[in-house]
């Protein structure tokens, strides 16, 4: 089964790209990004992991540009928001993943936010303007509704259990 995983990684485009630029060793060298193999400096698989993570940060930042335009047309605000997204995405991932698992209605709220941003973008292309303040209130409201519904659903069975005990 491990051989299947190794074969899958060898066909990965990012891995091929890094291997084209840098020689990559087959083995990890602790927490080092580079190692010496037969007198040659080679990147370790840990560097490949770092490259994949950083590229995913960039993809998520670029993916969020349309949503940012849904809130503001100011390019400085959008650029700054995306830079902060790139810097903090990984640190917030664990929190967001945990929140989505604990708050099942949050996913629906996030979908509603994305739909709202899409509709707002089309509306503005058609000449209908929606202010940043209204957009922010709608987004925060949708996220709060999803959070509150999730907390209520989570609390419901616990109350019943406490009454039965």
PDB file of C-alpha atoms in Angstrom:
ATOM      1  CA  UNK A   1       0.000   0.000   0.000  1.00  0.00           C
ATOM      2  CA  UNK A   2       2.909   2.379   0.729  1.00  0.00           C
ATOM      3  CA  UNK A   3       4.260   1.690  -2.765  1.00  0.00           C
ATOM      4  CA  UNK A   4       0.930   2.878  -4.229  1.00  0.00           C
ATOM      5  CA  UNK A   5       1.232   6.147  -2.272  1.00  0.00           C
ATOM      6  CA  UNK A   6       4.799   6.657  -3.493  1.00  0.00           C
ATOM      7  CA  UNK A   7       3.784   6.022  -7.112  1.00  0.00           C
ATOM      8  CA  UNK A   8       0.926   8.511  -6.751  1.00  0.00           C
ATOM      9  CA  UNK A   9       3.250  11.206  -5.481  1.00  0.00           C
ATOM     10  CA  UNK A  10       5.738  10.618  -8.284  1.00  0.00           C
ATOM     11  CA  UNK A  11       3.034  11.439 -10.828  1.00  0.00           C
ATOM     12  CA  UNK A  12       1.958  14.612  -8.982  1.00  0.00           C
ATOM     13  CA  UNK A  13       2.565  17.738 -11.090  1.00  0.00           C
ATOM     14  CA  UNK A  14       3.945  19.753  -8.198  1.00  0.00           C
ATOM     15  CA  UNK A  15       6.398  16.988  -7.305  1.00  0.00           C
ATOM     16  CA  UNK A  16       7.490  16.751 -10.939  1.00  0.00           C
ATOM     17  CA  UNK A  17       7.940  20.530 -11.102  1.00  0.00           C
ATOM     18  CA  UNK A  18      10.125  20.609  -7.982  1.00  0.00           C
ATOM     19  CA  UNK A  19      12.111  17.569  -9.174  1.00  0.00           C
ATOM     20  CA  UNK A  20      12.718  19.332 -12.493  1.00  0.00           C
ATOM     21  CA  UNK A  21      14.227  22.334 -10.664  1.00  0.00           C
ATOM     22  CA  UNK A  22      15.918  20.517  -7.770  1.00  0.00           C
ATOM     23  CA  UNK A  23      17.228  17.008  -7.252  1.00  0.00           C
ATOM     24  CA  UNK A  24      15.077  15.406  -4.545  1.00  0.00           C
ATOM     25  CA  UNK A  25      16.186  12.590  -2.253  1.00  0.00           C
ATOM     26  CA  UNK A  26      13.907   9.646  -1.578  1.00  0.00           C
ATOM     27  CA  UNK A  27      14.385   9.804   2.197  1.00  0.00           C
ATOM     28  CA  UNK A  28      13.585  12.339   4.885  1.00  0.00           C
ATOM     29  CA  UNK A  29      16.498  13.789   6.868  1.00  0.00           C
ATOM     30  CA  UNK A  30      14.782  14.671  10.116  1.00  0.00           C
ATOM     31  CA  UNK A  31      13.456  18.222   9.939  1.00  0.00           C
ATOM     32  CA  UNK A  32      15.880  19.333   7.221  1.00  0.00           C
ATOM     33  CA  UNK A  33      14.784  20.627   3.829  1.00  0.00           C
ATOM     34  CA  UNK A  34      18.096  19.691   2.190  1.00  0.00           C
ATOM     35  CA  UNK A  35      20.529  16.810   2.660  1.00  0.00           C
ATOM     36  CA  UNK A  36      23.774  15.519   1.158  1.00  0.00           C
ATOM     37  CA  UNK A  37      23.503  12.275  -0.829  1.00  0.00           C
ATOM     38  CA  UNK A  38      26.688  10.930  -2.379  1.00  0.00           C
ATOM     39  CA  UNK A  39      28.279  14.371  -2.121  1.00  0.00           C
ATOM     40  CA  UNK A  40      25.360  16.150  -3.848  1.00  0.00           C
ATOM     41  CA  UNK A  41      22.919  18.479  -2.153  1.00  0.00           C
ATOM     42  CA  UNK A  42      19.351  17.293  -2.616  1.00  0.00           C
ATOM     43  CA  UNK A  43      15.990  18.520  -1.405  1.00  0.00           C
ATOM     44  CA  UNK A  44      14.177  16.217   1.007  1.00  0.00           C
ATOM     45  CA  UNK A  45      10.516  15.156   0.698  1.00  0.00           C
ATOM     46  CA  UNK A  46       9.848  17.610   3.547  1.00  0.00           C
ATOM     47  CA  UNK A  47      10.596  20.469   1.131  1.00  0.00           C
ATOM     48  CA  UNK A  48       8.036  18.984  -1.266  1.00  0.00           C
ATOM     49  CA  UNK A  49       5.468  19.064   1.542  1.00  0.00           C
ATOM     50  CA  UNK A  50       6.265  22.719   2.233  1.00  0.00           C
ATOM     51  CA  UNK A  51       5.927  23.625  -1.457  1.00  0.00           C
ATOM     52  CA  UNK A  52       2.521  21.903  -1.677  1.00  0.00           C
ATOM     53  CA  UNK A  53       1.271  23.697   1.450  1.00  0.00           C
ATOM     54  CA  UNK A  54       2.450  27.101   0.253  1.00  0.00           C
ATOM     55  CA  UNK A  55       0.950  26.600  -3.203  1.00  0.00           C
ATOM     56  CA  UNK A  56      -2.371  25.642  -1.616  1.00  0.00           C
ATOM     57  CA  UNK A  57      -2.240  28.886   0.414  1.00  0.00           C
ATOM     58  CA  UNK A  58      -1.803  30.836  -2.816  1.00  0.00           C
ATOM     59  CA  UNK A  59      -4.642  28.947  -4.531  1.00  0.00           C
ATOM     60  CA  UNK A  60      -7.008  29.703  -1.628  1.00  0.00           C
ATOM     61  CA  UNK A  61      -5.979  33.357  -1.627  1.00  0.00           C
ATOM     62  CA  UNK A  62      -6.601  33.692  -5.363  1.00  0.00           C
ATOM     63  CA  UNK A  63      -9.881  31.807  -4.961  1.00  0.00           C
ATOM     64  CA  UNK A  64     -11.053  34.369  -2.385  1.00  0.00           C
ATOM     65  CA  UNK A  65     -10.594  37.386  -4.686  1.00  0.00           C
ATOM     66  CA  UNK A  66     -14.177  37.268  -6.074  1.00  0.00           C
ATOM     67  CA  UNK A  67     -15.551  37.078  -2.525  1.00  0.00           C
ATOM     68  CA  UNK A  68     -13.402  40.057  -1.539  1.00  0.00           C
ATOM     69  CA  UNK A  69     -14.771  42.037  -4.505  1.00  0.00           C
ATOM     70  CA  UNK A  70     -18.231  41.206  -3.167  1.00  0.00           C
ATOM     71  CA  UNK A  71     -17.451  43.214  -0.049  1.00  0.00           C
ATOM     72  CA  UNK A  72     -15.351  46.044  -1.489  1.00  0.00           C
ATOM     73  CA  UNK A  73     -14.164  47.453  -4.802  1.00  0.00           C
ATOM     74  CA  UNK A  74     -11.075  48.998  -3.163  1.00  0.00           C
ATOM     75  CA  UNK A  75      -8.047  47.133  -4.526  1.00  0.00           C
ATOM     76  CA  UNK A  76      -5.919  48.048  -1.476  1.00  0.00           C
ATOM     77  CA  UNK A  77      -8.474  46.442   0.843  1.00  0.00           C
ATOM     78  CA  UNK A  78      -8.661  43.332  -1.332  1.00  0.00           C
ATOM     79  CA  UNK A  79      -4.862  43.036  -1.615  1.00  0.00           C
ATOM     80  CA  UNK A  80      -4.440  43.492   2.140  1.00  0.00           C
ATOM     81  CA  UNK A  81      -7.188  40.977   2.919  1.00  0.00           C
ATOM     82  CA  UNK A  82      -5.573  38.399   0.638  1.00  0.00           C
ATOM     83  CA  UNK A  83      -2.130  38.930   2.163  1.00  0.00           C
ATOM     84  CA  UNK A  84      -3.593  38.407   5.629  1.00  0.00           C
ATOM     85  CA  UNK A  85      -5.408  35.331   4.287  1.00  0.00           C
ATOM     86  CA  UNK A  86      -2.142  33.875   3.007  1.00  0.00           C
ATOM     87  CA  UNK A  87      -0.366  34.637   6.285  1.00  0.00           C
ATOM     88  CA  UNK A  88      -3.038  33.260   8.577  1.00  0.00           C
ATOM     89  CA  UNK A  89      -4.776  30.562   6.548  1.00  0.00           C
ATOM     90  CA  UNK A  90      -2.772  27.673   7.923  1.00  0.00           C
ATOM     91  CA  UNK A  91      -3.070  28.797  11.519  1.00  0.00           C
ATOM     92  CA  UNK A  92      -6.821  29.246  11.199  1.00  0.00           C
ATOM     93  CA  UNK A  93      -7.361  25.975   9.329  1.00  0.00           C
ATOM     94  CA  UNK A  94      -7.489  23.866  12.494  1.00  0.00           C
ATOM     95  CA  UNK A  95      -9.989  26.264  14.069  1.00  0.00           C
ATOM     96  CA  UNK A  96     -12.192  26.344  10.969  1.00  0.00           C
ATOM     97  CA  UNK A  97     -12.039  22.561  10.498  1.00  0.00           C
ATOM     98  CA  UNK A  98     -13.009  22.058  14.140  1.00  0.00           C
ATOM     99  CA  UNK A  99     -15.813  24.635  13.883  1.00  0.00           C
ATOM    100  CA  UNK A 100     -17.237  23.010  10.746  1.00  0.00           C
ATOM    101  CA  UNK A 101     -17.232  19.615  12.473  1.00  0.00           C
ATOM    102  CA  UNK A 102     -18.843  20.996  15.630  1.00  0.00           C
ATOM    103  CA  UNK A 103     -21.263  23.338  13.839  1.00  0.00           C
ATOM    104  CA  UNK A 104     -22.932  21.395  11.009  1.00  0.00           C
ATOM    105  CA  UNK A 105     -25.164  24.286   9.899  1.00  0.00           C
ATOM    106  CA  UNK A 106     -22.095  26.479   9.393  1.00  0.00           C
ATOM    107  CA  UNK A 107     -21.372  24.777   6.064  1.00  0.00           C
ATOM    108  CA  UNK A 108     -24.826  25.727   4.784  1.00  0.00           C
ATOM    109  CA  UNK A 109     -24.256  29.294   5.984  1.00  0.00           C
ATOM    110  CA  UNK A 110     -20.925  29.480   4.186  1.00  0.00           C
ATOM    111  CA  UNK A 111     -22.624  28.237   1.028  1.00  0.00           C
ATOM    112  CA  UNK A 112     -25.300  30.907   1.442  1.00  0.00           C
ATOM    113  CA  UNK A 113     -22.589  33.555   1.870  1.00  0.00           C
ATOM    114  CA  UNK A 114     -20.911  32.430  -1.348  1.00  0.00           C
ATOM    115  CA  UNK A 115     -24.265  32.471  -3.169  1.00  0.00           C
ATOM    116  CA  UNK A 116     -24.958  35.982  -1.841  1.00  0.00           C
ATOM    117  CA  UNK A 117     -21.546  37.211  -3.013  1.00  0.00           C
ATOM    118  CA  UNK A 118     -22.161  35.690  -6.445  1.00  0.00           C
ATOM    119  CA  UNK A 119     -25.594  37.313  -6.714  1.00  0.00           C
ATOM    120  CA  UNK A 120     -24.168  40.629  -5.506  1.00  0.00           C
ATOM    121  CA  UNK A 121     -21.448  40.472  -8.149  1.00  0.00           C
ATOM    122  CA  UNK A 122     -24.011  39.845 -10.898  1.00  0.00           C
ATOM    123  CA  UNK A 123     -26.272  42.592  -9.517  1.00  0.00           C
ATOM    124  CA  UNK A 124     -23.438  45.115  -9.531  1.00  0.00           C
ATOM    125  CA  UNK A 125     -22.549  44.114 -13.089  1.00  0.00           C
ATOM    126  CA  UNK A 126     -26.178  44.920 -13.942  1.00  0.00           C
ATOM    127  CA  UNK A 127     -25.970  48.341 -12.305  1.00  0.00           C
ATOM    128  CA  UNK A 128     -27.553  47.501  -8.936  1.00  0.00           C
ATOM    129  CA  UNK A 129     -25.292  48.675  -6.113  1.00  0.00           C
ATOM    130  CA  UNK A 130     -25.152  47.005  -2.704  1.00  0.00           C
ATOM    131  CA  UNK A 131     -23.116  48.863  -0.101  1.00  0.00           C
ATOM    132  CA  UNK A 132     -20.208  47.285   1.734  1.00  0.00           C
ATOM    133  CA  UNK A 133     -22.032  47.831   5.045  1.00  0.00           C
ATOM    134  CA  UNK A 134     -25.107  45.932   3.874  1.00  0.00           C
ATOM    135  CA  UNK A 135     -22.925  43.166   2.442  1.00  0.00           C
ATOM    136  CA  UNK A 136     -21.042  42.839   5.711  1.00  0.00           C
ATOM    137  CA  UNK A 137     -24.280  42.706   7.712  1.00  0.00           C
ATOM    138  CA  UNK A 138     -25.713  40.011   5.424  1.00  0.00           C
ATOM    139  CA  UNK A 139     -22.519  37.913   5.618  1.00  0.00           C
ATOM    140  CA  UNK A 140     -22.202  38.231   9.401  1.00  0.00           C
ATOM    141  CA  UNK A 141     -25.936  37.552   9.786  1.00  0.00           C
ATOM    142  CA  UNK A 142     -25.770  34.373   7.696  1.00  0.00           C
ATOM    143  CA  UNK A 143     -22.773  33.098   9.641  1.00  0.00           C
ATOM    144  CA  UNK A 144     -24.449  33.909  12.965  1.00  0.00           C
ATOM    145  CA  UNK A 145     -27.655  32.108  11.937  1.00  0.00           C
ATOM    146  CA  UNK A 146     -25.674  29.011  10.962  1.00  0.00           C
ATOM    147  CA  UNK A 147     -23.721  29.119  14.199  1.00  0.00           C
ATOM    148  CA  UNK A 148     -26.810  29.638  16.360  1.00  0.00           C
ATOM    149  CA  UNK A 149     -28.771  26.852  14.621  1.00  0.00           C
ATOM    150  CA  UNK A 150     -25.818  24.501  15.096  1.00  0.00           C
ATOM    151  CA  UNK A 151     -25.478  25.380  18.768  1.00  0.00           C
ATOM    152  CA  UNK A 152     -29.209  24.951  19.299  1.00  0.00           C
ATOM    153  CA  UNK A 153     -29.201  21.561  17.557  1.00  0.00           C
ATOM    154  CA  UNK A 154     -26.191  20.472  19.583  1.00  0.00           C
ATOM    155  CA  UNK A 155     -27.716  21.634  22.848  1.00  0.00           C
ATOM    156  CA  UNK A 156     -31.121  20.024  22.245  1.00  0.00           C
ATOM    157  CA  UNK A 157     -30.221  16.345  22.810  1.00  0.00           C
ATOM    158  CA  UNK A 158     -28.026  17.238  25.792  1.00  0.00           C
ATOM    159  CA  UNK A 159     -30.969  18.899  27.536  1.00  0.00           C
ATOM    160  CA  UNK A 160     -33.116  15.826  26.923  1.00  0.00           C
ATOM    161  CA  UNK A 161     -30.375  13.553  28.281  1.00  0.00           C
ATOM    162  CA  UNK A 162     -30.079  15.689  31.410  1.00  0.00           C
ATOM    163  CA  UNK A 163     -33.825  15.488  31.985  1.00  0.00           C
ATOM    164  CA  UNK A 164     -33.809  11.697  31.604  1.00  0.00           C
ATOM    165  CA  UNK A 165     -30.910  11.180  34.027  1.00  0.00           C
TER     166      UNK A 165
END
